[in-house]
Coordinates of C-alpha atoms and ligand atoms in Angstrom, one line a residue:
Chain A
X1 CA -5.1 -55.7 11.9
X2 CA -8.4 -55.0 10.3
X3 CA -8.7 -52.1 7.8
X4 CA -10.9 -50.3 10.3
X5 CA -8.2 -50.4 13.0
X6 CA -5.6 -49.3 10.5
X7 CA -7.8 -46.3 9.4
X8 CA -8.6 -45.4 13.0
X9 CA -4.9 -45.3 13.9
X10 CA -3.9 -43.4 10.8
X11 CA -6.9 -41.1 11.4
X12 CA -5.6 -40.2 14.8
X13 CA -2.2 -39.3 13.3
X14 CA -4.0 -37.4 10.5
X15 CA -5.8 -35.3 13.1
X16 CA -2.6 -34.4 14.8
X17 CA -1.0 -33.4 11.4
X18 CA -4.0 -31.2 10.6
X19 CA -3.8 -29.7 14.1
X20 CA -0.1 -28.8 13.7
X21 CA -0.8 -27.4 10.3
X22 CA -3.8 -25.2 11.3
X23 CA -2.2 -24.1 14.6
X24 CA 1.0 -23.1 12.9
X25 CA -0.8 -21.0 10.3
X26 CA -3.1 -19.5 13.0
X27 CA -0.1 -18.2 15.0
X28 CA 2.6 -17.7 12.4
X29 CA 0.7 -15.6 9.9
X30 CA 0.0 -12.8 12.5
X31 CA 3.3 -13.2 14.2
X32 CA 5.1 -12.9 10.8
X33 CA 3.4 -9.5 10.3
X34 CA 4.7 -8.3 13.6
X35 CA 8.2 -9.5 12.8
X36 CA 7.9 -7.8 9.4
X37 CA 7.0 -4.5 11.1
X38 CA 10.1 -4.9 13.3
X39 CA 12.2 -5.6 10.3
X40 CA 11.0 -2.4 8.6
X41 CA 11.0 -0.3 11.8
X42 CA 12.5 3.2 11.7
X43 CA 14.4 2.2 14.8
X44 CA 17.7 0.3 14.5
X45 CA 17.2 -2.1 17.5
X46 CA 14.0 -3.8 16.3
X47 CA 15.5 -4.0 12.9
X48 CA 18.6 -5.7 14.2
X49 CA 16.7 -8.1 16.5
X50 CA 14.3 -9.3 13.8
X51 CA 17.1 -9.6 11.3
X52 CA 19.0 -11.9 13.6
X53 CA 15.8 -13.8 14.4
X54 CA 15.0 -14.4 10.8
X55 CA 18.5 -15.4 10.0
X56 CA 18.6 -18.0 12.7
X57 CA 15.2 -19.4 11.9
X58 CA 16.0 -19.7 8.2
X59 CA 19.6 -20.8 8.8
X60 CA 19.1 -23.8 11.1
X61 CA 17.1 -27.0 10.7
X62 CA 13.5 -26.8 11.9
X63 CA 14.1 -30.2 13.7
X64 CA 16.8 -28.6 15.8
X65 CA 14.6 -25.7 16.6
X66 CA 11.9 -28.1 17.8
X67 CA 14.3 -29.8 20.1
X68 CA 15.5 -26.5 21.5
X69 CA 12.0 -25.4 22.2
X70 CA 11.1 -28.7 23.8
X71 CA 14.3 -29.3 25.9
X72 CA 15.2 -25.6 26.4
X73 CA 13.1 -25.0 29.4
X74 CA 14.7 -28.0 31.2
X75 CA 18.3 -27.2 30.3
X76 CA 18.0 -23.5 30.7
X77 CA 15.7 -23.2 33.7
X78 CA 15.5 -26.7 35.1
X79 CA 11.8 -26.8 34.5
X80 CA 10.4 -30.3 34.4
X81 CA 9.0 -31.1 31.0
X82 CA 5.6 -32.9 31.0
X83 CA 4.7 -35.0 28.0
X84 CA 1.7 -32.8 27.3
X85 CA 4.2 -30.0 26.5
X86 CA 5.3 -32.0 23.4
X87 CA 2.5 -30.8 21.1
X88 CA 2.7 -27.3 22.5
X89 CA 6.5 -27.3 21.8
X90 CA 5.8 -28.5 18.3
X91 CA 3.3 -25.6 17.7
X92 CA 5.7 -23.0 19.2
X93 CA 8.6 -24.4 17.2
X94 CA 6.7 -24.4 13.9
X95 CA 5.0 -21.1 14.5
X96 CA 8.2 -19.1 15.2
X97 CA 10.0 -20.8 12.3
X98 CA 7.2 -20.1 9.8
X99 CA 6.7 -16.6 11.1
X100 CA 10.3 -15.8 10.0
X101 CA 9.5 -16.9 6.4
X102 CA 6.2 -15.2 6.4
X103 CA 7.8 -12.0 7.7
X104 CA 10.1 -11.8 4.7
X105 CA 7.2 -12.4 2.4
X106 CA 5.1 -9.7 4.0
X107 CA 8.1 -7.3 3.9
X108 CA 8.6 -7.9 0.2
X109 CA 4.9 -7.3 -0.4
X110 CA 4.7 -4.2 1.7
X111 CA 7.8 -2.7 0.1
X112 CA 6.3 -3.3 -3.4
X113 CA 3.4 -0.9 -2.7
X114 CA 4.2 2.4 -4.3
X115 CA 4.8 5.5 -2.3
X116 CA 2.0 7.1 -4.2
X117 CA -0.6 5.0 -2.4
X118 CA 0.6 6.3 1.0
X119 CA 0.7 9.8 -0.3
X120 CA -2.8 9.7 -1.7
X121 CA -4.1 8.2 1.6
X122 CA -2.2 10.9 3.6
X123 CA -3.7 13.8 1.6
X124 CA -7.2 12.3 2.0
X125 CA -6.6 12.3 5.8
X126 CA -6.4 8.5 6.5
X127 CA -4.7 7.7 9.7
X128 CA -1.6 5.4 9.7
X129 CA -3.7 2.4 10.8
X130 CA -6.4 3.1 8.2
X131 CA -3.8 3.5 5.5
X132 CA -2.2 0.2 6.4
X133 CA -5.3 -1.9 6.9
X134 CA -7.6 -0.3 4.3
X135 CA -5.2 0.6 1.5
X136 CA -1.9 -1.2 1.8
X137 CA -2.6 -4.6 3.3
X138 CA -5.4 -5.7 1.0
X139 CA -3.0 -5.1 -1.9
X140 CA -0.2 -6.9 -0.2
X141 CA -2.4 -10.0 0.4
X142 CA -3.1 -10.3 -3.3
X143 CA 0.6 -9.9 -4.2
X144 CA 1.9 -12.5 -1.7
X145 CA -0.5 -15.3 -2.4
X146 CA 2.0 -17.2 -4.7
X147 CA 5.0 -17.3 -2.2
X148 CA 2.6 -17.9 0.8
X149 CA 1.1 -20.9 -1.1
X150 CA 4.7 -22.3 -1.5
X151 CA 5.3 -22.0 2.2
X152 CA 1.9 -23.5 3.1
X153 CA 2.5 -26.5 0.9
X154 CA 6.0 -27.0 2.5
X155 CA 4.3 -26.8 5.9
X156 CA 2.0 -29.7 5.1
X157 CA 5.0 -31.9 4.5
X158 CA 7.0 -30.4 7.4
X159 CA 4.3 -31.5 9.9
X160 CA 5.9 -34.9 9.8
X161 CA 9.0 -33.4 11.6
X162 CA 6.9 -33.4 14.8
X163 CA 8.0 -37.1 15.1
X164 CA 11.3 -35.7 16.5
X165 CA 9.4 -34.8 19.7
X166 CA 7.7 -38.1 19.7
X167 CA 4.4 -36.6 18.6
X168 CA 2.5 -39.3 16.7
X169 CA 1.4 -37.4 13.7
X170 CA 0.3 -39.1 10.4
X171 CA 3.8 -40.2 9.2
X172 CA 4.9 -41.6 12.6
X173 CA 1.6 -43.5 12.9
X174 CA 2.1 -45.0 9.4
X175 CA 5.6 -46.0 10.3
X176 CA 4.6 -47.7 13.5
X177 CA 1.8 -49.6 11.9
X178 CA 4.0 -50.6 8.9
X179 CA 6.6 -51.9 11.3
X180 CA 4.2 -54.0 13.3
X181 CA 2.4 -55.3 10.2
X182 CA 5.4 -55.6 7.9
X183 CA 3.2 -54.0 5.3
X184 CA 3.6 -51.1 2.9
X185 CA -0.1 -50.2 2.9
X186 CA 0.1 -47.7 5.8
X187 CA 2.8 -45.8 3.8
X188 CA 0.7 -45.8 0.8
X189 CA -2.2 -44.5 2.8
X190 CA 0.0 -41.8 4.3
X191 CA 1.3 -40.8 0.9
X192 CA -2.2 -40.4 -0.4
X193 CA -3.1 -38.4 2.7
X194 CA -0.3 -35.9 2.2
X195 CA -1.0 -35.6 -1.5
X196 CA -4.7 -35.0 -1.0
X197 CA -4.0 -32.6 1.8
X198 CA -1.7 -30.6 -0.5
X199 CA -4.1 -30.8 -3.3
X200 CA -6.8 -29.3 -1.2
X201 CA -4.4 -26.5 0.0
X202 CA -3.4 -25.7 -3.5
X203 CA -7.1 -25.6 -4.7
X204 CA -8.0 -23.5 -1.7
X205 CA -5.2 -21.0 -2.4
X206 CA -6.1 -21.0 -6.1
X207 CA -9.7 -20.2 -5.3
X208 CA -8.5 -17.4 -3.0
X209 CA -6.3 -16.0 -5.7
X210 CA -9.2 -16.1 -8.1
X211 CA -11.4 -14.3 -5.6
X212 CA -8.9 -11.5 -5.5
X213 CA -8.5 -11.3 -9.3
X214 CA -11.3 -8.7 -9.6
X215 CA -8.6 -6.0 -9.8
X216 CA -5.0 -5.7 -11.1
Chain B
X1 CA -9.4 36.5 2.1
X2 CA -6.2 34.4 1.7
X3 CA -7.0 30.7 1.9
X4 CA -3.3 29.9 1.8
X5 CA -0.3 32.0 2.6
X6 CA 3.2 30.7 2.1
X7 CA 5.9 32.8 3.7
X8 CA 9.6 32.5 2.9
X9 CA 9.7 28.7 2.5
X10 CA 13.1 27.1 2.1
X11 CA 13.7 23.4 1.4
X12 CA 16.9 21.5 0.7
X13 CA 17.5 17.9 -0.2
X14 CA 21.0 17.4 1.2
X15 CA 23.1 20.1 -0.4
X16 CA 20.6 20.8 -3.1
X17 CA 18.5 23.8 -2.2
X18 CA 15.3 23.3 -4.1
X19 CA 13.1 26.1 -2.7
X20 CA 14.8 29.3 -2.0
X21 CA 12.7 31.8 -0.1
X22 CA 9.3 31.2 -1.8
X23 CA 6.4 33.3 -0.7
X24 CA 2.9 33.4 -2.2
X25 CA -0.8 33.9 -1.4
X26 CA -3.8 32.1 -2.7
X27 CA -7.1 34.0 -2.5
X28 CA -10.5 32.4 -2.3
X29 CA -11.9 31.6 -5.8
X30 CA -8.6 32.3 -7.5
X31 CA -6.8 30.0 -9.9
X32 CA -3.1 30.1 -9.6
X33 CA -0.9 28.5 -12.3
X34 CA 2.7 27.5 -11.5
X35 CA 5.0 27.2 -14.5
X36 CA 8.7 26.7 -15.1
X37 CA 11.3 24.3 -16.4
X38 CA 11.5 20.8 -15.1
X39 CA 13.5 20.6 -11.8
X40 CA 12.7 24.1 -10.8
X41 CA 11.0 23.0 -7.6
X42 CA 7.3 23.1 -8.6
X43 CA 6.4 19.7 -7.3
X44 CA 8.4 20.2 -4.1
X45 CA 6.5 23.5 -3.5
X46 CA 3.2 21.6 -3.9
X47 CA 4.4 18.8 -1.7
X48 CA 5.3 21.2 1.0
X49 CA 2.0 23.0 0.7
X50 CA 0.1 19.6 1.0
X51 CA 2.3 18.4 3.9
X52 CA 3.7 15.5 2.0
X53 CA 7.1 17.1 2.5
X54 CA 8.6 19.0 5.4
X55 CA 10.3 22.3 4.9
X56 CA 13.4 23.8 6.5
X57 CA 12.3 27.4 7.1
X58 CA 9.4 29.6 6.6
X59 CA 5.7 29.3 7.3
X60 CA 2.6 27.9 5.7
X61 CA -0.7 29.3 6.9
X62 CA -4.0 27.6 5.9
X63 CA -7.5 29.0 6.2
X64 CA -9.3 25.8 5.3
X65 CA -8.7 22.3 3.9
X66 CA -7.0 21.1 0.7
X67 CA -6.9 18.3 -1.8
X68 CA -4.3 17.1 -4.2
X69 CA -4.5 15.6 -7.7
X70 CA -1.4 13.7 -8.6
X71 CA 0.3 13.4 -12.0
X72 CA -0.1 9.6 -12.0
X73 CA -3.6 9.5 -10.3
X74 CA -2.6 7.2 -7.4
X75 CA -6.1 5.7 -7.3
X76 CA -6.7 2.7 -5.0
X77 CA -6.6 -0.2 -7.4
X78 CA -8.6 -2.6 -5.1
X79 CA -11.5 -0.2 -4.8
X80 CA -14.2 0.5 -7.3
X81 CA -14.6 4.0 -8.7
X82 CA -17.4 4.6 -6.2
X83 CA -15.4 3.4 -3.3
X84 CA -12.4 5.4 -4.3
X85 CA -14.5 8.5 -4.1
X86 CA -16.6 7.7 -1.0
X87 CA -14.2 5.9 1.3
X88 CA -12.4 8.9 2.7
X89 CA -15.6 11.0 3.2
X90 CA -17.1 8.0 5.0
X91 CA -14.1 6.8 7.0
X92 CA -12.1 9.9 7.5
X93 CA -14.8 12.6 7.6
X94 CA -17.4 10.2 9.0
X95 CA -20.2 11.7 7.0
X96 CA -23.6 10.3 6.4
X97 CA -23.6 7.5 3.8
X98 CA -26.6 8.7 1.9
X99 CA -25.3 12.2 1.5
X100 CA -21.8 11.0 0.5
X101 CA -23.1 8.7 -2.2
X102 CA -25.5 11.3 -3.5
X103 CA -22.6 13.8 -3.8
X104 CA -20.3 11.2 -5.3
X105 CA -22.9 10.4 -8.0
X106 CA -23.2 14.2 -8.8
X107 CA -19.4 14.4 -9.1
X108 CA -19.3 11.4 -11.4
X109 CA -22.0 12.9 -13.5
X110 CA -20.0 16.1 -13.7
X111 CA -16.9 14.1 -14.7
X112 CA -18.9 12.2 -17.4
X113 CA -18.3 8.9 -15.6
X114 CA -21.8 8.0 -14.4
X115 CA -21.6 4.6 -16.1
X116 CA -18.3 3.8 -14.4
X117 CA -19.4 3.6 -10.7
X118 CA -18.6 -0.1 -10.4
X119 CA -15.5 -0.2 -12.6
X120 CA -12.1 -0.7 -11.2
X121 CA -9.3 1.7 -12.0
X122 CA -7.5 -0.8 -14.3
X123 CA -10.6 -0.9 -16.5
X124 CA -10.4 2.8 -17.2
X125 CA -8.3 5.0 -19.6
X126 CA -5.8 7.3 -18.1
X127 CA -8.1 10.3 -18.7
X128 CA -10.9 8.5 -17.0
X129 CA -8.7 7.6 -14.0
X130 CA -7.6 11.2 -13.7
X131 CA -11.2 12.3 -13.7
X132 CA -11.9 9.8 -10.9
X133 CA -9.0 11.1 -8.9
X134 CA -10.3 14.7 -9.3
X135 CA -13.7 13.5 -8.1
X136 CA -12.1 11.7 -5.2
X137 CA -10.3 14.9 -4.2
X138 CA -13.5 17.0 -4.6
X139 CA -15.6 14.6 -2.6
X140 CA -13.7 15.8 0.5
X141 CA -15.0 19.3 -0.2
X142 CA -11.6 20.9 0.0
X143 CA -11.2 24.7 0.1
X144 CA -8.2 24.5 -2.3
X145 CA -7.4 21.9 -4.9
X146 CA -3.8 21.4 -5.9
X147 CA -2.9 19.8 -9.3
X148 CA 0.6 18.6 -10.1
X149 CA 0.9 18.3 -13.8
X150 CA -2.5 16.5 -14.1
X151 CA -2.1 15.8 -17.8
X152 CA 1.6 14.8 -18.0
X153 CA 1.0 11.1 -17.6
X154 CA -1.7 11.1 -20.3
X155 CA -1.6 10.5 -24.1
X156 CA -1.9 13.9 -25.8
X157 CA -5.4 13.1 -27.1
X158 CA -6.6 12.6 -23.5
X159 CA -5.3 15.8 -22.0
X160 CA -8.2 17.8 -23.4
X161 CA -10.8 16.1 -21.3
X162 CA -8.9 16.8 -18.1
X163 CA -8.3 20.5 -19.0
X164 CA -12.0 20.8 -19.8
X165 CA -12.9 19.5 -16.3
X166 CA -10.5 21.9 -14.7
X167 CA -11.9 24.8 -16.7
X168 CA -15.4 23.9 -15.6
X169 CA -14.2 23.9 -12.0
X170 CA -12.6 27.3 -12.5
X171 CA -15.9 28.6 -13.9
X172 CA -17.5 27.5 -10.6
X173 CA -14.8 29.5 -8.7
X174 CA -13.1 26.6 -7.2
X175 CA -9.8 27.7 -5.7
X176 CA -7.0 25.9 -7.4
X177 CA -3.2 25.8 -7.7
X178 CA -2.2 24.1 -10.9
X179 CA 1.4 23.1 -11.9
X180 CA 1.3 22.6 -15.6
X181 CA 3.2 22.5 -18.8
X182 CA 0.2 23.4 -20.9
X183 CA 0.9 27.1 -21.4
X184 CA -2.2 27.9 -23.5
X185 CA -4.3 26.3 -20.8
X186 CA -2.4 28.2 -18.0
X187 CA -3.0 31.4 -19.8
X188 CA -6.7 30.8 -20.3
X189 CA -7.7 29.3 -17.0
X190 CA -5.6 31.2 -14.4
X191 CA -6.1 34.5 -12.6
X192 CA -2.5 34.6 -11.6
X193 CA 0.7 33.0 -12.8
X194 CA 4.0 32.2 -11.0
X195 CA 7.1 31.4 -13.1
X196 CA 9.7 29.4 -11.1
X197 CA 13.3 28.6 -11.9
X198 CA 16.0 27.1 -9.8
X199 CA 13.9 27.3 -6.7
X200 CA 13.1 31.0 -7.1
X201 CA 9.9 32.7 -8.2
X202 CA 11.4 34.6 -11.1
X203 CA 8.2 36.5 -12.2
X204 CA 4.6 36.5 -11.1
X205 CA 1.5 38.4 -12.2
X206 CA -1.6 38.1 -14.4
X207 CA -1.3 35.7 -17.3
X208 CA -0.8 38.6 -19.7
X209 CA 1.9 40.1 -17.6
X210 CA 3.8 36.9 -17.3
X211 CA 3.3 35.5 -20.8
X212 CA 4.0 38.8 -22.5
X213 CA 6.9 39.6 -20.2
X214 CA 10.1 40.8 -21.7
X215 CA 12.1 38.9 -19.0
X216 CA 14.7 36.9 -21.1
X217 CA 14.4 33.8 -18.9
X218 CA 10.6 33.6 -19.5
X219 CA 11.0 34.3 -23.2
X220 CA 13.7 31.5 -23.3
X221 CA 11.4 29.0 -21.4
X222 CA 8.4 29.8 -23.6
X223 CA 10.5 29.7 -26.7
X224 CA 11.8 26.3 -26.0
X225 CA 8.3 25.0 -25.3
X226 CA 7.1 26.3 -28.6
X227 CA 10.1 24.8 -30.4
X228 CA 9.2 21.3 -29.1
Ligands
LIG1 N1 12.8 13.4 -2.5 C1 13.8 14.0 -3.1 N2 15.1 13.8 -2.8 C2 16.1 14.4 -3.3 N3 16.0 15.4 -4.3 C3 14.7 15.6 -4.7 C4 13.6 15.0 -4.1 N4 12.5 15.5 -4.7 C5 12.9 16.4 -5.6 N5 14.3 16.5 -5.6 C6 15.1 17.5 -6.4 O1 14.5 18.7 -6.2 C7 14.6 19.5 -7.5 C8 13.3 20.0 -7.8 O2 12.4 18.9 -8.1 P1 10.9 19.1 -8.4 O3 10.3 19.9 -7.3 O4 10.3 17.8 -8.7 O5 10.9 20.0 -9.7 P2 9.7 20.2 -10.8 O6 8.4 19.6 -10.3 O7 9.7 21.7 -11.0 O8 10.2 19.5 -12.0 C9 15.2 18.5 -8.5 O9 16.6 18.8 -8.6 C10 15.0 17.2 -7.9 O10 16.0 16.3 -8.3
LIG2 MG1 7.2 18.1 -11.0

């Protein structure tokens, strides 16, 4: 196998990994905020539901959750599963799992904002929405960058779990080529890929943190 | 004309009755000082009047709008001084940008903070932050301005600058209700004084009437302050 073919095959896997990564963030970051609202609701029912949800998502393996999302429709409703559902199941599984972690991070951030900020906003006549999106949330974002960075870096490595639904992401691609070529080079290439990916993520988050360091 | 009338307000936290049948009036252009020992219910009264707290009985009647200056400023840390002052007039009152900025600059000039427009709260001293928070409240053009111990969070050498600003507002006939531990200031700046204890208004009247009162509880309170 020429180096070009190797890179092309790995490149395809890489694209899938990046797709899982970006798709998961795109869905789980907003979903996590909604879950956090449920967790902090003044009503008991949404509090209970989100608490159980978070506890299951954090208490069971992500791989198992992926299998449940993929095979669930068949076993529960007898729906025939098409192979194109695989990547969708991966995205759903990752998103609902990461949303649980992000929800707890958001909650911690929101609860760390002092009551005085809400009171000042209230006396000035800000609506509830304005108070949250103009006053509270921007401060929350700044405070939660470190824990969010941790999760995002974990996510980069977690994308390899998509192999459990036979989605050929970077790591699976490397494994297949390595097996057929009896060579370690694909693994080395995969290792470099994950490392560089994470390095870029870390640098990006650092730049973001720096951008928000204009106030304390 | 009464801008604010509080009628027979009661407020409890659990079993703890903090306001027991409080009534008062605030007239336009008047400065009302509220004094009394810590825990007597002064903050709770202000918080009820500014709708930060609900009350159990009684009535609060407003003839106009109000603003509140907090003990610990509660500025928005992610906004510059200018944005702290202009954001609510722009976003809440939806006023014209040019006019709001012009007014904000006048307020900053008045507060001696013209050079701090683009500073963030963390870059300012406590006294400067409190002046920004006064400007922020004034930018909404409130009919009444409430202060809850505006100098208590400040180092003693910084209280003077805040008291000076409030005195200047009084000279312009701004209607104000001021909870304070600064007795000399209360005496000088106010038209009317309310002395609270244990959720009651014990005495009220002109500064001379209250500060020269023979009421043993007031003498006791003032005596303790002087002893400090
Ligand atoms: N949110 C609250 N929950 C329970 N008790 C409170 C609350 N706020 C104030 N209190 C109680 O009410 C009483 C009066 O407090 P406050 O109005 O702050 O007095 P002051 O401002 O005169 O020092 C105190 O006993 C205080 O502990
Ligand atoms: Mg108080």
